[in-house]
Amino acid sequence: MAISAAGIIFSSLNNNTLSRLTTDRTVAAIPFACRYRLVDFCLSNLVNANISNIYIVANYSYRSLVEHIGSGKDWDLARREGGITMISPFQTSYASSSPKLFSTHMEALRSMKEYINELKEDYVVLMDADNVVNIDLENVIKTHEQTGAEITFVTAAIPETYTSKTPRMMVSSVADKITDIAMSASYNVKNPELSLNIFVMKTHSLRTIIEEAEAYSLDSLTKLFLANYKSSNYRAYRHDGYVASVSSFLDYYKHSIALAKNPEARDSLLWKKGFPIFTKVHNSAPTVHTATAVVENSVIADECFIEGTVINSVIFRGVHIGKGTVVKDSVLFHGTYVEDNVELNCIVTDKDVHITSGAKLSGNENMPFYVQKKRKI
Amino acid sequence: MYCKKECIAMLLAGGQGSRLYDLTKQTAKPAVTFAGKYKIIDFPLSNCINSSIDTVGVLTQYQPLALNEYLGNGAPWDLDRSRGGLTVLPPYQGSKRSDWYKGTANAIYQNINFIKQYNPDYVLILSGDHIYKMDYLKMLEQHKATGAACTVATITVPMEEASRFGICNTNPDGSIYEFEEKPKNPKNNQASMGIYIFTTKKLIEYLEADEEDEKSSNDFGKNIIPNFLNNGEKLFSYKFDGYWKDVGTISSLWESNMDLIGQTPVLDIQDNHFRIFSRNTARPPQIHGKNSSAKNSLISEGCKIYGTVENSVLSGGVVVEEGAIVRDSVIMEDVVIKSGARVFTSIIDSDATVGEGATVGTENAGKDKITVIAKGTEIAPGATVQD
């Protein structure tokens, strides 16, 4: 029987460390892997599990997200019933002290309590947009049913690229039963695993959690987990596929380059059989490679015009690479125009950057150089 | 309830395209893949929407399954409208008669009621097998200015090829005094593009008369246009000077694909001033492996290139494995070229597999010796297939 579940995606509630990429966009709208935005992975994971009633929670700079999602048609989510509902910023009395926008998962959940009370689905999947995975959620929910867990936490091995500067939820478990939770990077739990912040629970459990949080004035989901895990049946579901956990700009860069260089990463995220990633479609023409083009170990979107050399790079839609130009270990966002005889090394250009002839820009693989939107160099 | 439209388009998409052989065995010609991610019919449909014509009847007959699925509700071309939009018009059973479309004119005749419900002043007749970008509004403006009953779009073709086309002989003011279908000794090289604008009243009048004529083959070029001339109706030619190609043969389909590549391609598919729309699929970006090479080519999303691609057009999801070579070829969706295989001067239809070390086509064969591989064909490892 088909599973009956709703999805709630949180865009940028726990992430202030991506500053450069999020100056004018919410985390879910960060471009990734040539033609996607982070939210595409969440939406596709849900849609591939036949979940079609989806709420997206975003508090700041969500305009590009709204534009990207449109009617939801591109994810087959323009439905008469269900589809995508944006939970937009809400000046709420649930938020602590003076009126402000919700800033934690729990505040957001409390602000959308009416929606949650009306859900007809048996299960809910909560997920953050900043852990990019391609996961079989149907299997996660089935496992959840079988184990009788109250909440299933999807976890993964801590990635090599993980830098301890950003706090992430870590869990440890014995025979999949969660025995410890820590909200820190210092690994003060045994055999820590990274929580991907994908939580599966019964809808009525979520309602109970919200009531409990209201009763005890808890403003954070993590605090509630920490208070309850010892007495509750919280279980871990280990995801073995590639995880692009985008908790910092450097993470973002490293995972992007991994897509170009590491076939396992891109096969796991983008080419998983039966699990396509959907995105807003643009009517872009195919990419032109001219007689002088050299492209190696790279992923390239549509409508690019390539006359130069591209190595170990991620090239978004509509990028122009001029003659004699060499682009290495770089990520060039949509509409980047690189003239002739330019050298780019470890560079991330935001949308519509223009780099003029003869320029030489170089970052370092541990400190990539970022060029902001519409900048001309 | 149908609102009036000034001009509606009727797109003839029922042709078999028998000269495309294997490529149209299971697919109508308008649904044949072109330029990587497009179908031939994307061109006239995009031309319509780019010319603000939002009501298009698509007449289908031959192998319509793939075509109908592709057209859907017309959304990719912004033609999913509550008033007008795209309507697929197959032959149907009527209370008095039921017939296949006997000819181009008969196909329109059978759908006169579709035309009448929009009460248009003008009807644009298009065919679904030409590659070109054209603003039909300019043609309509001329049609209105000259007060013609019918305007025929024409294109200059090389004199030596003129005898393959319908040739319009015109007066200095552009009015047509003679129309010759495939003349042995053409008087000039202004060929009809098979695109007509009719003043609706006249069109209906002549279609009805043509239907009464039992000797008629119910064809625009052979019957309707000559009848207009014989009766002294005002006929004008509209000279079009952009890119136009009838892709009705294997060599012209291949040539037209080759026109898309190069430093300054003859047909620039990336030119966004007049965008061509198509139904998009969710495919990942294209991937280029280590030691791969892609030069002078047009490559679509979802391709995985680990070998060498030169002077070719690749549709979505094509895999070129290590050591494989693809040169001067058109490769359609999801074809797999296994390692060490070599493909020269070929058109390979979708879902085919070229086995390890196999050879398809002849090196530098040119347009008259194109090897065609049918949809889903599996070529054994080491085999050689040449036309």
mmCIF file of N, CA and C in Angstrom, chain A residues 33-36 73 259-260 263 266-267 270-271 276-279 281-305 307 315 323, chain B residues 35-38 75-76 80 260 262-263 269-270 272 275-278 280-304 306 314:
data_model
loop_
_atom_site.group_PDB
_atom_site.id
_atom_site.type_symbol
_atom_site.label_atom_id
_atom_site.label_comp_id
_atom_site.label_asym_id
_atom_site.label_seq_id
_atom_site.Cartn_x
_atom_site.Cartn_y
_atom_site.Cartn_z
ATOM 1 N N ALA A 33 25.143 22.084 -8.314
ATOM 2 C CA ALA A 33 25.248 21.040 -9.335
ATOM 3 C C ALA A 33 24.688 21.475 -10.690
ATOM 4 N N CYS A 34 25.154 22.618 -11.168
ATOM 5 C CA CYS A 34 24.886 23.097 -12.533
ATOM 6 C C CYS A 34 23.482 23.606 -12.804
ATOM 7 N N ARG A 35 22.476 22.865 -12.371
ATOM 8 C CA ARG A 35 21.140 23.282 -12.789
ATOM 9 C C ARG A 35 20.125 23.193 -11.668
ATOM 10 N N TYR A 36 20.573 22.871 -10.483
ATOM 11 C CA TYR A 36 19.614 22.680 -9.393
ATOM 12 C C TYR A 36 19.747 23.778 -8.356
ATOM 13 N N LYS A 73 4.759 22.877 -10.727
ATOM 14 C CA LYS A 73 4.509 22.006 -11.862
ATOM 15 C C LYS A 73 5.723 21.150 -12.229
ATOM 16 N N LEU A 259 31.524 16.822 -7.275
ATOM 17 C CA LEU A 259 30.630 16.393 -8.356
ATOM 18 C C LEU A 259 31.387 16.293 -9.679
ATOM 19 N N ALA A 260 32.349 17.208 -9.865
ATOM 20 C CA ALA A 260 33.119 17.205 -11.105
ATOM 21 C C ALA A 260 34.150 16.082 -11.113
ATOM 22 N N PRO A 263 33.145 10.468 -9.540
ATOM 23 C CA PRO A 263 31.975 9.851 -10.176
ATOM 24 C C PRO A 263 31.000 9.273 -9.146
ATOM 25 N N ARG A 266 28.598 12.097 -7.947
ATOM 26 C CA ARG A 266 27.536 12.509 -8.881
ATOM 27 C C ARG A 266 26.590 11.364 -9.204
ATOM 28 N N ASP A 267 27.108 10.131 -9.230
ATOM 29 C CA ASP A 267 26.201 9.011 -9.484
ATOM 30 C C ASP A 267 25.206 8.866 -8.340
ATOM 31 N N LEU A 270 22.997 12.476 -8.510
ATOM 32 C CA LEU A 270 22.294 12.908 -9.721
ATOM 33 C C LEU A 270 21.838 11.776 -10.630
ATOM 34 N N TRP A 271 22.488 10.633 -10.562
ATOM 35 C CA TRP A 271 22.205 9.583 -11.528
ATOM 36 C C TRP A 271 21.613 8.333 -10.889
ATOM 37 N N PRO A 276 15.137 10.297 -10.011
ATOM 38 C CA PRO A 276 15.580 11.507 -10.713
ATOM 39 C C PRO A 276 15.450 12.738 -9.826
ATOM 40 N N ILE A 277 16.297 13.719 -10.047
ATOM 41 C CA ILE A 277 16.163 15.004 -9.357
ATOM 42 C C ILE A 277 15.476 15.965 -10.325
ATOM 43 N N PHE A 278 14.366 16.516 -9.886
ATOM 44 C CA PHE A 278 13.600 17.430 -10.736
ATOM 45 C C PHE A 278 13.982 18.859 -10.392
ATOM 46 N N THR A 279 13.822 19.726 -11.361
ATOM 47 C CA THR A 279 14.107 21.130 -11.111
ATOM 48 C C THR A 279 13.271 21.966 -12.049
ATOM 49 N N VAL A 281 12.413 23.813 -15.121
ATOM 50 C CA VAL A 281 13.020 23.721 -16.440
ATOM 51 C C VAL A 281 13.002 25.071 -17.127
ATOM 52 N N HIS A 282 14.129 25.349 -17.748
ATOM 53 C CA HIS A 282 14.257 26.566 -18.539
ATOM 54 C C HIS A 282 14.369 26.076 -19.965
ATOM 55 N N ASN A 283 13.943 26.856 -20.890
ATOM 56 C CA ASN A 283 14.064 26.408 -22.269
ATOM 57 C C ASN A 283 15.446 26.710 -22.793
ATOM 58 N N SER A 284 16.462 26.061 -22.210
ATOM 59 C CA SER A 284 17.805 26.375 -22.674
ATOM 60 C C SER A 284 18.198 25.444 -23.804
ATOM 61 N N ALA A 285 18.950 25.981 -24.722
ATOM 62 C CA ALA A 285 19.467 25.195 -25.850
ATOM 63 C C ALA A 285 20.610 24.317 -25.346
ATOM 64 N N PRO A 286 20.979 23.278 -26.105
ATOM 65 C CA PRO A 286 22.144 22.488 -25.713
ATOM 66 C C PRO A 286 23.416 23.327 -25.685
ATOM 67 N N THR A 287 24.461 22.763 -25.085
ATOM 68 C CA THR A 287 25.725 23.486 -24.955
ATOM 69 C C THR A 287 26.585 23.340 -26.204
ATOM 70 N N VAL A 288 27.236 24.441 -26.578
ATOM 71 C CA VAL A 288 28.113 24.436 -27.745
ATOM 72 C C VAL A 288 29.563 24.251 -27.294
ATOM 73 N N HIS A 289 30.224 23.254 -27.859
ATOM 74 C CA HIS A 289 31.664 23.108 -27.679
ATOM 75 C C HIS A 289 32.299 23.454 -29.023
ATOM 76 N N THR A 290 33.130 24.470 -29.076
ATOM 77 C CA THR A 290 33.725 24.829 -30.370
ATOM 78 C C THR A 290 34.979 23.990 -30.603
ATOM 79 N N ALA A 291 35.624 24.229 -31.744
ATOM 80 C CA ALA A 291 36.797 23.432 -32.141
ATOM 81 C C ALA A 291 37.947 23.569 -31.152
ATOM 82 N N THR A 292 37.966 24.670 -30.365
ATOM 83 C CA THR A 292 39.084 24.870 -29.445
ATOM 84 C C THR A 292 38.750 24.450 -28.011
ATOM 85 N N ALA A 293 37.563 23.913 -27.803
ATOM 86 C CA ALA A 293 37.136 23.571 -26.439
ATOM 87 C C ALA A 293 37.891 22.356 -25.908
ATOM 88 N N VAL A 294 38.281 22.441 -24.626
ATOM 89 C CA VAL A 294 38.863 21.283 -23.938
ATOM 90 C C VAL A 294 38.135 21.166 -22.605
ATOM 91 N N VAL A 295 37.462 20.055 -22.395
ATOM 92 C CA VAL A 295 36.709 19.888 -21.146
ATOM 93 C C VAL A 295 37.078 18.556 -20.514
ATOM 94 N N GLU A 296 37.524 18.603 -19.277
ATOM 95 C CA GLU A 296 37.877 17.363 -18.581
ATOM 96 C C GLU A 296 37.316 17.357 -17.179
ATOM 97 N N ASN A 297 36.855 16.208 -16.742
ATOM 98 C CA ASN A 297 36.398 16.042 -15.363
ATOM 99 C C ASN A 297 35.492 17.174 -14.906
ATOM 100 N N SER A 298 34.477 17.447 -15.687
ATOM 101 C CA SER A 298 33.627 18.577 -15.340
ATOM 102 C C SER A 298 32.161 18.238 -15.569
ATOM 103 N N VAL A 299 31.300 18.962 -14.878
ATOM 104 C CA VAL A 299 29.867 18.849 -15.134
ATOM 105 C C VAL A 299 29.390 20.179 -15.682
ATOM 106 N N ILE A 300 28.578 20.098 -16.729
ATOM 107 C CA ILE A 300 28.231 21.307 -17.474
ATOM 108 C C ILE A 300 26.740 21.328 -17.774
ATOM 109 N N ALA A 301 26.122 22.479 -17.527
ATOM 110 C CA ALA A 301 24.683 22.623 -17.787
ATOM 111 C C ALA A 301 24.447 22.966 -19.255
ATOM 112 N N ASP A 302 23.184 23.221 -19.579
ATOM 113 C CA ASP A 302 22.808 23.582 -20.943
ATOM 114 C C ASP A 302 23.143 25.032 -21.259
ATOM 115 N N GLU A 303 23.079 25.311 -22.547
ATOM 116 C CA GLU A 303 23.188 26.665 -23.077
ATOM 117 C C GLU A 303 24.516 27.358 -22.756
ATOM 118 N N CYS A 304 25.569 26.578 -22.511
ATOM 119 C CA CYS A 304 26.890 27.176 -22.348
ATOM 120 C C CYS A 304 27.552 27.281 -23.713
ATOM 121 N N PHE A 305 28.540 28.157 -23.792
ATOM 122 C CA PHE A 305 29.310 28.306 -25.018
ATOM 123 C C PHE A 305 30.778 28.184 -24.611
ATOM 124 N N GLU A 307 34.676 27.802 -25.526
ATOM 125 C CA GLU A 307 35.770 27.881 -26.498
ATOM 126 C C GLU A 307 37.106 27.579 -25.834
ATOM 127 N N ILE A 315 29.961 23.981 -14.147
ATOM 128 C CA ILE A 315 29.562 25.116 -14.977
ATOM 129 C C ILE A 315 28.041 25.145 -15.089
ATOM 130 N N LYS A 323 37.985 32.015 -25.666
ATOM 131 C CA LYS A 323 39.163 31.345 -26.241
ATOM 132 C C LYS A 323 40.396 31.586 -25.380
ATOM 133 N N ALA B 35 18.473 18.896 -33.414
ATOM 134 C CA ALA B 35 19.295 19.810 -32.608
ATOM 135 C C ALA B 35 19.387 19.370 -31.151
ATOM 136 N N GLY B 36 19.539 18.087 -30.949
ATOM 137 C CA GLY B 36 19.745 17.582 -29.598
ATOM 138 C C GLY B 36 18.466 17.439 -28.819
ATOM 139 N N LYS B 37 17.897 18.548 -28.364
ATOM 140 C CA LYS B 37 16.778 18.418 -27.430
ATOM 141 C C LYS B 37 15.437 18.814 -28.027
ATOM 142 N N TYR B 38 15.391 19.073 -29.308
ATOM 143 C CA TYR B 38 14.137 19.520 -29.904
ATOM 144 C C TYR B 38 13.509 18.443 -30.786
ATOM 145 N N ALA B 75 1.595 23.063 -23.046
ATOM 146 C CA ALA B 75 2.246 23.921 -22.045
ATOM 147 C C ALA B 75 3.684 24.321 -22.397
ATOM 148 N N PRO B 76 4.507 23.420 -22.980
ATOM 149 C CA PRO B 76 5.886 23.829 -23.257
ATOM 150 C C PRO B 76 5.978 25.050 -24.179
ATOM 151 N N ASP B 80 -1.146 26.280 -23.509
ATOM 152 C CA ASP B 80 -2.237 25.702 -22.717
ATOM 153 C C ASP B 80 -3.124 26.853 -22.273
ATOM 154 N N LEU B 260 24.154 23.504 -37.222
ATOM 155 C CA LEU B 260 24.060 24.037 -35.861
ATOM 156 C C LEU B 260 25.417 24.198 -35.206
ATOM 157 N N GLY B 262 29.860 24.677 -35.148
ATOM 158 C CA GLY B 262 30.880 25.553 -35.704
ATOM 159 C C GLY B 262 30.949 26.842 -34.909
ATOM 160 N N GLN B 263 31.992 27.595 -35.136
ATOM 161 C CA GLN B 263 32.235 28.839 -34.408
ATOM 162 C C GLN B 263 31.065 29.806 -34.598
ATOM 163 N N ILE B 269 21.227 27.987 -32.533
ATOM 164 C CA ILE B 269 20.144 27.496 -31.686
ATOM 165 C C ILE B 269 20.151 28.214 -30.334
ATOM 166 N N GLN B 270 21.276 28.858 -30.002
ATOM 167 C CA GLN B 270 21.349 29.574 -28.718
ATOM 168 C C GLN B 270 20.883 31.021 -28.820
ATOM 169 N N ASN B 272 18.756 33.798 -28.391
ATOM 170 C CA ASN B 272 17.574 33.930 -27.544
ATOM 171 C C ASN B 272 16.605 35.002 -27.985
ATOM 172 N N ARG B 275 13.463 32.464 -29.391
ATOM 173 C CA ARG B 275 13.768 31.211 -28.728
ATOM 174 C C ARG B 275 12.895 30.071 -29.241
ATOM 175 N N ILE B 276 13.469 28.905 -29.333
ATOM 176 C CA ILE B 276 12.697 27.717 -29.679
ATOM 177 C C ILE B 276 12.399 26.965 -28.381
ATOM 178 N N PHE B 277 11.127 26.659 -28.172
ATOM 179 C CA PHE B 277 10.700 25.996 -26.948
ATOM 180 C C PHE B 277 10.519 24.508 -27.194
ATOM 181 N N SER B 278 10.680 23.726 -26.148
ATOM 182 C CA SER B 278 10.488 22.288 -26.310
ATOM 183 C C SER B 278 10.074 21.694 -24.971
ATOM 184 N N ASN B 280 10.792 19.770 -21.905
ATOM 185 C CA ASN B 280 12.049 19.462 -21.224
ATOM 186 C C ASN B 280 11.909 18.259 -20.314
ATOM 187 N N THR B 281 12.942 17.476 -20.252
ATOM 188 C CA THR B 281 12.924 16.345 -19.341
ATOM 189 C C THR B 281 13.893 16.639 -18.201
ATOM 190 N N ALA B 282 13.712 15.946 -17.084
ATOM 191 C CA ALA B 282 14.583 16.179 -15.937
ATOM 192 C C ALA B 282 15.834 15.329 -16.084
ATOM 193 N N ARG B 283 16.828 15.878 -16.708
ATOM 194 C CA ARG B 283 18.083 15.137 -16.829
ATOM 195 C C ARG B 283 19.181 15.902 -16.102
ATOM 196 N N PRO B 284 20.146 15.168 -15.551
ATOM 197 C CA PRO B 284 21.262 15.849 -14.898
ATOM 198 C C PRO B 284 22.132 16.587 -15.909
ATOM 199 N N PRO B 285 23.071 17.410 -15.431
ATOM 200 C CA PRO B 285 23.954 18.111 -16.370
ATOM 201 C C PRO B 285 24.834 17.125 -17.139
ATOM 202 N N GLN B 286 25.484 17.612 -18.165
ATOM 203 C CA GLN B 286 26.390 16.736 -18.920
ATOM 204 C C GLN B 286 27.701 16.563 -18.159
ATOM 205 N N ILE B 287 28.292 15.380 -18.325
ATOM 206 C CA ILE B 287 29.506 15.044 -17.598
ATOM 207 C C ILE B 287 30.621 14.766 -18.586
ATOM 208 N N HIS B 288 31.793 15.309 -18.298
ATOM 209 C CA HIS B 288 32.963 15.026 -19.131
ATOM 210 C C HIS B 288 34.021 14.389 -18.250
ATOM 211 N N GLY B 289 34.454 13.196 -18.629
ATOM 212 C CA GLY B 289 35.427 12.488 -17.816
ATOM 213 C C GLY B 289 36.850 12.912 -18.131
ATOM 214 N N LYS B 290 37.765 12.237 -17.460
ATOM 215 C CA LYS B 290 39.179 12.500 -17.701
ATOM 216 C C LYS B 290 39.537 11.995 -19.091
ATOM 217 N N ASN B 291 40.419 12.692 -19.785
ATOM 218 C CA ASN B 291 40.870 12.305 -21.123
ATOM 219 C C ASN B 291 39.748 12.268 -22.154
ATOM 220 N N SER B 292 38.617 12.884 -21.852
ATOM 221 C CA SER B 292 37.556 12.953 -22.855
ATOM 222 C C SER B 292 37.787 14.190 -23.712
ATOM 223 N N SER B 293 37.125 14.215 -24.848
ATOM 224 C CA SER B 293 37.265 15.374 -25.710
ATOM 225 C C SER B 293 35.955 15.626 -26.444
ATOM 226 N N ALA B 294 35.497 16.860 -26.453
ATOM 227 C CA ALA B 294 34.284 17.218 -27.185
ATOM 228 C C ALA B 294 34.565 18.503 -27.928
ATOM 229 N N LYS B 295 34.653 18.415 -29.238
ATOM 230 C CA LYS B 295 34.985 19.602 -30.016
ATOM 231 C C LYS B 295 33.971 19.819 -31.121
ATOM 232 N N ASN B 296 33.711 21.091 -31.373
ATOM 233 C CA ASN B 296 32.854 21.478 -32.481
ATOM 234 C C ASN B 296 31.529 20.711 -32.455
ATOM 235 N N SER B 297 30.931 20.661 -31.298
ATOM 236 C CA SER B 297 29.736 19.835 -31.150
ATOM 237 C C SER B 297 28.679 20.537 -30.316
ATOM 238 N N LEU B 298 27.459 20.030 -30.452
ATOM 239 C CA LEU B 298 26.339 20.513 -29.658
ATOM 240 C C LEU B 298 25.945 19.361 -28.746
ATOM 241 N N ILE B 299 26.029 19.577 -27.424
ATOM 242 C CA ILE B 299 25.823 18.477 -26.490
ATOM 243 C C ILE B 299 24.722 18.833 -25.490
ATOM 244 N N SER B 300 23.795 17.899 -25.300
ATOM 245 C CA SER B 300 22.627 18.158 -24.450
ATOM 246 C C SER B 300 22.835 17.635 -23.041
ATOM 247 N N GLU B 301 21.868 17.959 -22.167
ATOM 248 C CA GLU B 301 21.995 17.544 -20.776
ATOM 249 C C GLU B 301 21.866 16.026 -20.660
ATOM 250 N N GLY B 302 22.443 15.504 -19.608
ATOM 251 C CA GLY B 302 22.361 14.070 -19.356
ATOM 252 C C GLY B 302 23.376 13.240 -20.122
ATOM 253 N N CYS B 303 24.219 13.865 -20.945
ATOM 254 C CA CYS B 303 25.241 13.100 -21.677
ATOM 255 C C CYS B 303 26.409 12.790 -20.752
ATOM 256 N N LYS B 304 27.021 11.635 -20.983
ATOM 257 C CA LYS B 304 28.241 11.289 -20.269
ATOM 258 C C LYS B 304 29.322 11.056 -21.323
ATOM 259 N N TYR B 306 33.058 10.168 -22.074
ATOM 260 C CA TYR B 306 34.357 9.691 -21.609
ATOM 261 C C TYR B 306 35.291 9.466 -22.798
ATOM 262 N N LEU B 314 24.593 15.778 -30.089
ATOM 263 C CA LEU B 314 24.195 14.715 -29.166
ATOM 264 C C LEU B 314 22.936 15.120 -28.400
#
